[in-house]
PDB file of C-alpha atoms in Angstrom:
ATOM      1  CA  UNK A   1       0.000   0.000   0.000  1.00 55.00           C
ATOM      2  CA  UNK A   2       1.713   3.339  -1.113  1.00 77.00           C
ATOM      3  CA  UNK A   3      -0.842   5.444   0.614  1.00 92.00           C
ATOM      4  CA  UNK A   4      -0.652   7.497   3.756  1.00 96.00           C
ATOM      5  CA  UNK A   5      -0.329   5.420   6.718  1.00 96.00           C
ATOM      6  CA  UNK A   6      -0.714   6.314  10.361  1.00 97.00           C
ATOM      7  CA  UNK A   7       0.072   5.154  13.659  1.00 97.00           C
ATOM      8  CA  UNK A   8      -1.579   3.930  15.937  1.00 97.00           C
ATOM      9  CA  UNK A   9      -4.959   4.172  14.479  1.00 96.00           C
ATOM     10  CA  UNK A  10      -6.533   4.356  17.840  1.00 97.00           C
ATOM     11  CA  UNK A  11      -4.867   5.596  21.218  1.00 98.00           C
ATOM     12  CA  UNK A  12      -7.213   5.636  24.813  1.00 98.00           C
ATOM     13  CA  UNK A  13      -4.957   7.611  27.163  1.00 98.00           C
ATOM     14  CA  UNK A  14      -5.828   9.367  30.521  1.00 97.00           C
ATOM     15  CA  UNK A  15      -5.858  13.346  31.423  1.00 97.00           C
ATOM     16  CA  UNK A  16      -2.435  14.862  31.881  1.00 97.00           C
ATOM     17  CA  UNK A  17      -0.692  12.129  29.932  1.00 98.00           C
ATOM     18  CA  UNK A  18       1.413  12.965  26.301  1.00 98.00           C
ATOM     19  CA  UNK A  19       0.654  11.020  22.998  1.00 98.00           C
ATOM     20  CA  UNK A  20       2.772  10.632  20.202  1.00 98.00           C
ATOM     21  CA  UNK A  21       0.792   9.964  16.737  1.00 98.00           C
ATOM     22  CA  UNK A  22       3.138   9.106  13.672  1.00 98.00           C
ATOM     23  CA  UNK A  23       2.656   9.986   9.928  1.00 98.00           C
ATOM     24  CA  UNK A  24       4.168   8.164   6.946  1.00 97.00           C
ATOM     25  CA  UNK A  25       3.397  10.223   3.761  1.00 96.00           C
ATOM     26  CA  UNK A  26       3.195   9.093   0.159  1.00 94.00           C
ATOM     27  CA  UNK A  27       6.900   8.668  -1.204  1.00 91.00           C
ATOM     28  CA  UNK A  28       8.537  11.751  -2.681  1.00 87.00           C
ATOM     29  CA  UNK A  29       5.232  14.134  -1.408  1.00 91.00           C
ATOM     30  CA  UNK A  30       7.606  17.001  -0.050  1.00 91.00           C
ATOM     31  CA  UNK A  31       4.452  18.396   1.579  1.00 92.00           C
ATOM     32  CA  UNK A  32       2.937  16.977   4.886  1.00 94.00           C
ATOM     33  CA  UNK A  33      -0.340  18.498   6.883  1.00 95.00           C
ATOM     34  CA  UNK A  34      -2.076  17.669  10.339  1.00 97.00           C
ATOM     35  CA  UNK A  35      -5.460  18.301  11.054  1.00 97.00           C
ATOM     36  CA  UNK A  36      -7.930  17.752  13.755  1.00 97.00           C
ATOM     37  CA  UNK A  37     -11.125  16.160  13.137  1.00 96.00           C
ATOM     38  CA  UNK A  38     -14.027  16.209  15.893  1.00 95.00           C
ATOM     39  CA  UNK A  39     -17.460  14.228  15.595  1.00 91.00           C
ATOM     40  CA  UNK A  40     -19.929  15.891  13.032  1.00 89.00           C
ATOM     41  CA  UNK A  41     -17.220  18.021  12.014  1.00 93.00           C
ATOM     42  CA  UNK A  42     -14.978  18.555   8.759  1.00 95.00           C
ATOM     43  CA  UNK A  43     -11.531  18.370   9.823  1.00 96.00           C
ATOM     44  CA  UNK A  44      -9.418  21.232  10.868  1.00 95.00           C
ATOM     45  CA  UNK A  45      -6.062  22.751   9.956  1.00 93.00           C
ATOM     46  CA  UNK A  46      -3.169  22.304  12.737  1.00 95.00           C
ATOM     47  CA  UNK A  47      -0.085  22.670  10.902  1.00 94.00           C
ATOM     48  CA  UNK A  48       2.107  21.890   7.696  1.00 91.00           C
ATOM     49  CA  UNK A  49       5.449  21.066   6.781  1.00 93.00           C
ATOM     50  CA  UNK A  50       7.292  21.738   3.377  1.00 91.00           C
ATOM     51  CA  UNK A  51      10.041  19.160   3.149  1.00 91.00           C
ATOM     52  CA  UNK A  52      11.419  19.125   6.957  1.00 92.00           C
ATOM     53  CA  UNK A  53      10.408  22.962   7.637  1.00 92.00           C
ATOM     54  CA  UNK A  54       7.111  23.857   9.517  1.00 91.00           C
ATOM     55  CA  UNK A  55       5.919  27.007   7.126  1.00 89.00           C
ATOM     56  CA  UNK A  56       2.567  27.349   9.365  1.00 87.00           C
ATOM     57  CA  UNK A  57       0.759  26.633  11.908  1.00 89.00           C
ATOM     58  CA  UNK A  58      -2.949  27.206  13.219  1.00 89.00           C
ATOM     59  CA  UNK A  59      -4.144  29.225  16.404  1.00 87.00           C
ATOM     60  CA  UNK A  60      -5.760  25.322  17.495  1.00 83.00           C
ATOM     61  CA  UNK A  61      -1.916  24.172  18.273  1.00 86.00           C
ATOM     62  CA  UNK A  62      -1.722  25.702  21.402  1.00 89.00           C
ATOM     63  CA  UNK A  63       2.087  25.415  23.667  1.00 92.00           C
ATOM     64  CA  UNK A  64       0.789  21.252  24.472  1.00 96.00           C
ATOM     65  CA  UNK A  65       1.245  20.409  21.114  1.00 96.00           C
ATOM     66  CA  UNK A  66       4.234  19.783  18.575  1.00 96.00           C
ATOM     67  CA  UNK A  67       4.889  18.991  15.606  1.00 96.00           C
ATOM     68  CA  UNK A  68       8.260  17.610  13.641  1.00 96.00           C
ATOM     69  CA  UNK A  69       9.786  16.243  10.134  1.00 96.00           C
ATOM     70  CA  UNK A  70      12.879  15.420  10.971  1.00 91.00           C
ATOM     71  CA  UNK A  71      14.173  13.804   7.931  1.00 87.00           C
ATOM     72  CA  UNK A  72      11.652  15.491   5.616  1.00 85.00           C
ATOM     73  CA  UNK A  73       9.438  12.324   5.299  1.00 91.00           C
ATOM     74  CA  UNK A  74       8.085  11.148   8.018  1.00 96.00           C
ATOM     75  CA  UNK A  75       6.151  13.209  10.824  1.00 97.00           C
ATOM     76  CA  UNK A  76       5.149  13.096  14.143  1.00 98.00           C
ATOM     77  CA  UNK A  77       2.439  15.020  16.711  1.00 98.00           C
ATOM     78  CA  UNK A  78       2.976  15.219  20.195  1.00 97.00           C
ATOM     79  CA  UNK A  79       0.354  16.552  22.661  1.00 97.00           C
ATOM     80  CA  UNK A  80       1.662  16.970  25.745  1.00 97.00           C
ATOM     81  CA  UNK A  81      -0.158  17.040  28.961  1.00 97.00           C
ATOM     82  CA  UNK A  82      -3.522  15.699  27.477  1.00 97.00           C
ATOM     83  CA  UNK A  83      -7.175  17.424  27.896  1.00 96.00           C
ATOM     84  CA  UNK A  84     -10.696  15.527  26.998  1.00 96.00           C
ATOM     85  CA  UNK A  85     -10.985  18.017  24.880  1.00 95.00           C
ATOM     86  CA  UNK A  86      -8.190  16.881  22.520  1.00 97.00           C
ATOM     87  CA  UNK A  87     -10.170  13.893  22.151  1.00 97.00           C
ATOM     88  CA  UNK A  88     -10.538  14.190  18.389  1.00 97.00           C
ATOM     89  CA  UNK A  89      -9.182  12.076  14.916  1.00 97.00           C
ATOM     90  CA  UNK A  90      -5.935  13.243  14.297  1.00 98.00           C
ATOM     91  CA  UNK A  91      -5.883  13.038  10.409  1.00 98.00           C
ATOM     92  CA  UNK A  92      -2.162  13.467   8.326  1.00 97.00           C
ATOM     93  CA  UNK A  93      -2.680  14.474   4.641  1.00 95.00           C
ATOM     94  CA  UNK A  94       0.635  15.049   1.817  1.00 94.00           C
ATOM     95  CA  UNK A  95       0.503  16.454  -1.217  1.00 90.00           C
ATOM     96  CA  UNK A  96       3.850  16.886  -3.837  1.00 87.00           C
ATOM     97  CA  UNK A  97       3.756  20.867  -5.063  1.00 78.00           C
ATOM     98  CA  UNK A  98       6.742  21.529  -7.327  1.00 73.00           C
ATOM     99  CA  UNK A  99       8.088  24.924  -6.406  1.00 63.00           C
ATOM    100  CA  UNK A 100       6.084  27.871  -5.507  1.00 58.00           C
ATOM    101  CA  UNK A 101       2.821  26.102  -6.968  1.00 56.00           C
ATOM    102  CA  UNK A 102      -0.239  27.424  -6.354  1.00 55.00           C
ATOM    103  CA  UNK A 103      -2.188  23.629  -6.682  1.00 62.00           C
ATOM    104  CA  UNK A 104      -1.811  21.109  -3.973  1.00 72.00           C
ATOM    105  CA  UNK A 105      -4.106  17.835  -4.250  1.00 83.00           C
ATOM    106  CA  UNK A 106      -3.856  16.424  -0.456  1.00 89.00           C
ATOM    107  CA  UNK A 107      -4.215  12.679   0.067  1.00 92.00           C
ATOM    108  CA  UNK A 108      -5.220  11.622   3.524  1.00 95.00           C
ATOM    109  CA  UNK A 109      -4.439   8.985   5.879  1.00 96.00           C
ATOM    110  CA  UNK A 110      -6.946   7.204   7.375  1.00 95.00           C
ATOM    111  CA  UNK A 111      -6.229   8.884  10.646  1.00 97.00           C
ATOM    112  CA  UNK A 112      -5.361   8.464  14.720  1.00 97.00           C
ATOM    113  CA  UNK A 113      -8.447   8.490  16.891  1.00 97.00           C
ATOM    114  CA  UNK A 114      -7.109  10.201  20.622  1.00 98.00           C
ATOM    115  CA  UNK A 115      -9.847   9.261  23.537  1.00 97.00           C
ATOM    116  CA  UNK A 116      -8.835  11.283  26.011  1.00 98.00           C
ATOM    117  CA  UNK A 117     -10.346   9.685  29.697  1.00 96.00           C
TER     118      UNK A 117
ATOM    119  CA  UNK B   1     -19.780  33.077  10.485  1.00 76.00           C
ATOM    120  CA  UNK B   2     -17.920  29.817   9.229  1.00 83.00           C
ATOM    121  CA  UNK B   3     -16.001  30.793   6.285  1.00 90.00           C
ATOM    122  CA  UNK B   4     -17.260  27.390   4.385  1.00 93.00           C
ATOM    123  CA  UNK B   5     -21.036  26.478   5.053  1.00 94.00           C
ATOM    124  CA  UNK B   6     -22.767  22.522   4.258  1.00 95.00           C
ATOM    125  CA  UNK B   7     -25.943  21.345   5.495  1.00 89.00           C
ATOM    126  CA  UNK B   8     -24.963  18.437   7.921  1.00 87.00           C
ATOM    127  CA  UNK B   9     -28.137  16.008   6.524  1.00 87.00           C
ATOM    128  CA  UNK B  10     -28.501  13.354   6.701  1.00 93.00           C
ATOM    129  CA  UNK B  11     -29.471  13.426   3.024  1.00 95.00           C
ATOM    130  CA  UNK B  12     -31.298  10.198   2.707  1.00 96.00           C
ATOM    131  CA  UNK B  13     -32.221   8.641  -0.917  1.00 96.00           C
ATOM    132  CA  UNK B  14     -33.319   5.731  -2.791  1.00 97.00           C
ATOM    133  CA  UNK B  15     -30.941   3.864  -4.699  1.00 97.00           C
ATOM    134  CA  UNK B  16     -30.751   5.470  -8.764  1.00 97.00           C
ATOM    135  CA  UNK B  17     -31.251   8.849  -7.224  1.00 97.00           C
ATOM    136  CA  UNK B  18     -29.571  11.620  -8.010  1.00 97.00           C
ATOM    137  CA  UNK B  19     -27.638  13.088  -4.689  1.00 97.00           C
ATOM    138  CA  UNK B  20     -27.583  16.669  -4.592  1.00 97.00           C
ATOM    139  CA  UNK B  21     -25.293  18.575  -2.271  1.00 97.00           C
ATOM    140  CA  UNK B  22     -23.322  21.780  -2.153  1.00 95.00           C
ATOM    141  CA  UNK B  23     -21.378  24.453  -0.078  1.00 95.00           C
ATOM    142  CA  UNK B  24     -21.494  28.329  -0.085  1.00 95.00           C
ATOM    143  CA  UNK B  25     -18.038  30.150   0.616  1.00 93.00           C
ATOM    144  CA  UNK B  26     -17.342  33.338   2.132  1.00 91.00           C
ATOM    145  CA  UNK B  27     -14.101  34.228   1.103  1.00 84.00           C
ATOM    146  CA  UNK B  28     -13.416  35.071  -2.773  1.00 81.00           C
ATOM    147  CA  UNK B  29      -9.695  34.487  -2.097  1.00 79.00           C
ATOM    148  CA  UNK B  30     -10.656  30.700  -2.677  1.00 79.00           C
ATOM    149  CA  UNK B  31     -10.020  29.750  -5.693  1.00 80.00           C
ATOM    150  CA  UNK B  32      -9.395  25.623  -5.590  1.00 88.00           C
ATOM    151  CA  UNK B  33     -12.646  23.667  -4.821  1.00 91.00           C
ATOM    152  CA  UNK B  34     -12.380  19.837  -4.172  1.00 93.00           C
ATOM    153  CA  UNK B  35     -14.901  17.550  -3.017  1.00 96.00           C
ATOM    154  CA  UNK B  36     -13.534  14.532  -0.387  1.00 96.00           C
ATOM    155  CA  UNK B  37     -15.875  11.301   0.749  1.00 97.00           C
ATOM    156  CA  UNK B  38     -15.487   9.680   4.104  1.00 96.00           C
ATOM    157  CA  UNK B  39     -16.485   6.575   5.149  1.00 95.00           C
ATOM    158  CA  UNK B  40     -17.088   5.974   8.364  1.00 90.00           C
ATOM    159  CA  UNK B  41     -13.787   6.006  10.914  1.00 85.00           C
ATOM    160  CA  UNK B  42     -11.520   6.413   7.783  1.00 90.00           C
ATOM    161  CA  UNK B  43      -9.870   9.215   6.289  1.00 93.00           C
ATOM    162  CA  UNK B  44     -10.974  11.520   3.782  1.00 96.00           C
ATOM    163  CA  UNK B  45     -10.661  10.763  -0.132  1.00 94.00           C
ATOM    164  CA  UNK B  46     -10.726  12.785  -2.972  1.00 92.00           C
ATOM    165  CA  UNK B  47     -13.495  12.587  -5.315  1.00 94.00           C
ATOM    166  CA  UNK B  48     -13.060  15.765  -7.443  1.00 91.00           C
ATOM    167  CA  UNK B  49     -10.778  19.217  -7.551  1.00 88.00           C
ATOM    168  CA  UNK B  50     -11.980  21.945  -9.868  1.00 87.00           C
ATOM    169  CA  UNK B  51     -10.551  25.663 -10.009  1.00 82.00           C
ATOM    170  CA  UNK B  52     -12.760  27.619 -12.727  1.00 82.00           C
ATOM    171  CA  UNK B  53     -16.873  28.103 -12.515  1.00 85.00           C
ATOM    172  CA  UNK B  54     -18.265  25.621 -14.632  1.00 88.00           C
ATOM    173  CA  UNK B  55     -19.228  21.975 -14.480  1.00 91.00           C
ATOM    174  CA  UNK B  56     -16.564  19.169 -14.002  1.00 92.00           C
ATOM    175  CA  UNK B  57     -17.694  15.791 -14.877  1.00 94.00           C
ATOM    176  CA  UNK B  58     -16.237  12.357 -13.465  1.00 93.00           C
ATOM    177  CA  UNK B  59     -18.111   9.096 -14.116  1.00 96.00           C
ATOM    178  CA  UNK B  60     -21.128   9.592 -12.153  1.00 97.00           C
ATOM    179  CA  UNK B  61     -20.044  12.736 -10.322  1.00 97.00           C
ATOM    180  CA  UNK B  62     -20.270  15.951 -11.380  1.00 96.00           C
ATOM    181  CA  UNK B  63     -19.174  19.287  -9.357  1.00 95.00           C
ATOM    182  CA  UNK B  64     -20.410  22.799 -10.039  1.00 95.00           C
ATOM    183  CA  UNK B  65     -18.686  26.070  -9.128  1.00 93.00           C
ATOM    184  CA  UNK B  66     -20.540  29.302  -9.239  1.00 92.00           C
ATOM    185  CA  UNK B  67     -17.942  31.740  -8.119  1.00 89.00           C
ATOM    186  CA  UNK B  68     -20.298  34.507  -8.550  1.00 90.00           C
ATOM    187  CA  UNK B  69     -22.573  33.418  -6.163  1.00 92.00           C
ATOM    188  CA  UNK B  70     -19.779  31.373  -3.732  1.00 91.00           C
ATOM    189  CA  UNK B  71     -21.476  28.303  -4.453  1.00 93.00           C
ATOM    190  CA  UNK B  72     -20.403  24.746  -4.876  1.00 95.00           C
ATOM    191  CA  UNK B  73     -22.146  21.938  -5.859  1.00 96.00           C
ATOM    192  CA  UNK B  74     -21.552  18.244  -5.985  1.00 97.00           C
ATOM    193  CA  UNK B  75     -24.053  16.029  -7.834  1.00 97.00           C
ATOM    194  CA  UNK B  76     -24.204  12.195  -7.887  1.00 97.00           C
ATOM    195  CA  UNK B  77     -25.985  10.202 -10.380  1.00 97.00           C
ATOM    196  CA  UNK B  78     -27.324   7.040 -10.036  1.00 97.00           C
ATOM    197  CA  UNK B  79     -26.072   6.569  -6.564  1.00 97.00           C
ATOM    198  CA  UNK B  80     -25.770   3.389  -4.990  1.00 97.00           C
ATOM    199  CA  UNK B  81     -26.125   2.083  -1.332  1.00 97.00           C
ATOM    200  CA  UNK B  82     -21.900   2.009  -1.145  1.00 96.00           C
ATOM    201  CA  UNK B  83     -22.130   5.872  -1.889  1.00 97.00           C
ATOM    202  CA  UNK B  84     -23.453   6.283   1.594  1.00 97.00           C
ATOM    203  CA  UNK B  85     -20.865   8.656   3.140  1.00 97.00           C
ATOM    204  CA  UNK B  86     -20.455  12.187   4.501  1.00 97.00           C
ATOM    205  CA  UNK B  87     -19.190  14.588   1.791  1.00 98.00           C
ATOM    206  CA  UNK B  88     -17.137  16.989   2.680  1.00 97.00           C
ATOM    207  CA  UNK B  89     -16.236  20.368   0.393  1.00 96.00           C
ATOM    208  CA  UNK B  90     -12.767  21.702   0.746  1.00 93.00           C
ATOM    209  CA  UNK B  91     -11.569  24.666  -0.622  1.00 90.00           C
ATOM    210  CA  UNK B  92      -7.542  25.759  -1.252  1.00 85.00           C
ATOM    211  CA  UNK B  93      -6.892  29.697  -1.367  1.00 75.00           C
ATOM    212  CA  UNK B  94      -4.071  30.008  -3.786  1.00 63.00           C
ATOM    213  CA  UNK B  95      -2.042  32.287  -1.522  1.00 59.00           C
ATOM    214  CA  UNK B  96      -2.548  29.558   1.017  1.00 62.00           C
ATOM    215  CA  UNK B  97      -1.526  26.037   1.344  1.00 73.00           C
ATOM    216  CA  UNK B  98      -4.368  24.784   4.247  1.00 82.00           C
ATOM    217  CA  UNK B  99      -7.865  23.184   3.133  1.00 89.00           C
ATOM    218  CA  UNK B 100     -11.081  25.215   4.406  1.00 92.00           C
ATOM    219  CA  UNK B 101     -13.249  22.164   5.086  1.00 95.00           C
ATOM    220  CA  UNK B 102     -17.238  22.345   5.222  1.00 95.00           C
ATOM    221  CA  UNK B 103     -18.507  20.545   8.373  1.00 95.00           C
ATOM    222  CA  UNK B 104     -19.863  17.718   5.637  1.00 96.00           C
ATOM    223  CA  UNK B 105     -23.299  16.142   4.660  1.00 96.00           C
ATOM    224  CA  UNK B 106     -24.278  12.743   5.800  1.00 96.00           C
ATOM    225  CA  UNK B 107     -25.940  10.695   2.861  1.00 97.00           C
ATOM    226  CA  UNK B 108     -27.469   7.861   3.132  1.00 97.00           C
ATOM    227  CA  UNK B 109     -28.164   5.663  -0.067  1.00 97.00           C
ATOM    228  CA  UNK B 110     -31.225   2.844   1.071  1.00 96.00           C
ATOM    229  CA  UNK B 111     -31.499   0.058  -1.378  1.00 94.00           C
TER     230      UNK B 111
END
C-alpha cells in the first residue's frame, strides 16, 4: 500500500498524559499536513510542513502540542499534557507541489483516533 | 460566520437517485474547490478538484462552481447504497496552502 499510513490508528490515554501519533506520507510528497477532526465536524487545519520545515501553523496548536519532520518524510504530533478536549481524529494528509505552486491535491491517511479519559 | 457552510443532513435517498449537495463560501480568495468522501472512521478521499466556474464531470459525479454566487455543488448520479458517506467540500486559497473544510453532509443511499 503506497498510501498514507498512520500510527496507531486508535490511542485511549488518561488526562495529563502525552501522545505521540506518527505519519508516513506518500513517497517523494515534499508536503505533509495535520489536522484535527471532531465528531460531526470537517476536519481542521493544525499545521504543515514543506520538506522538513514547519511554514505554518494554526491558532488550534496551542504550547501542548508539537509537531516535527525530521528527515523530511516522516512526521510526528505530540500533545503533551492531554485534555478531553483533545479527544478528536488526528488526520495526516501530503501532497507533492513543485516549487512555488499554487495547486496542492492532499491525500489523507486514514487517521489516529485520541480518547482522552 | 464559518467561512465554508454545508448542510450536515442526513441526506437520505433511494438507490438510482440523483444526490444533490453543495457548499457556499465566504471568502473570494478561494479559488481551488475539491470535493472529499469519508467513510465511516476512515480518512478523507478525494473525489473531485476543480478551479474555474463551470461543471466538471467524473463518471457519475459531477461538481459545479458558481464563483459569482460562492457556491459549490456536488451532484451524484445514479447513486448506490456504497455511496453512503459524509461529503465533505474543501476549498484551497491560492495564496494559502491549508484546506477550508465544510462541516460535511451525511448521505445515506437505502437500497
Amino acid at each position: 500500500d503506497t498510501g498514507v499510513s498512520q500510527d496507531p490508528r486508535h490511542k485511549i490515554t488518561k488526562r495529563g498524559q502525552n501522545v505521540t501519533f506518527r505519519c508516513d506520507p506518500i513517497s517523494e510528497h515534499n508536503r505533509l499536513y495535520w489536522y484535527r477532526q471532531t465528531l460531526g465536524q470537517g476536519p481542521e487545519f493544525l499545521t504543515y510542513f514543506q520538506n522538513e520545515a514547519q511554514l505554518e501553523k494554526s491558532r488550534l496548536l496551542s504550547d501542548r502540542f508539537s509537531a516535527e519532520r525530521p528527515k523530511g518524510s516522516f512526521s510526528t504530533l505530540e500533545i503533551q499534557r492531554t485534555e478531553q478536549g483533545d479527544s478528536a481524529m488526528y488526520l495526516c494528509a501530503s501532497s507533492f507541489s513543485p516549487g512555488k505552486s499554487n495547486t496542492d491535491t492532499q491525500y489523507f491517511g486514514p487517521g489516529t483516533r485520541l480518547t482522552v479519559l | 460566520q464559518k467561512e465554508v457552510e454545508q448542510d450536515p443532513g442526513p441526506l437520505s435517498v433511494p438507490e438510482g437517485a440523483i444526490v444533490s449537495l453543495n457548499c457556499t463560501y465566504s471568502n473570494s480568495a478561494f479559488q481551488y474547490f475539491m470535493w472529499y468522501r469519508q467513510y465511516s472512521r476512515k480518512g478523507p478521499e478525494l473525489l473531485m478538484y476543480t478551479y474555474s466556474s463551470g461543471n466538471k464531470e467524473d463518471g457519475r459525479f459531477t461538481a459545479q462552481v458558481d464563483k459569482s454566487s460562492k457556491y459549490i455543488s456536488l451532484f451524484i448520479r445514479d447513486s448506490q447504497p456504497s455511496d453512503s458517506a459524509t461529503y465533505l467540500c474543501a476549498i484551497f486559497k491560492a495564496a494559502g496552502n491549508k484546506l477550508t473544510f465544510g462541516g460535511g453532509t451525511r448521505v445515506l443511499v437505502k437500497p
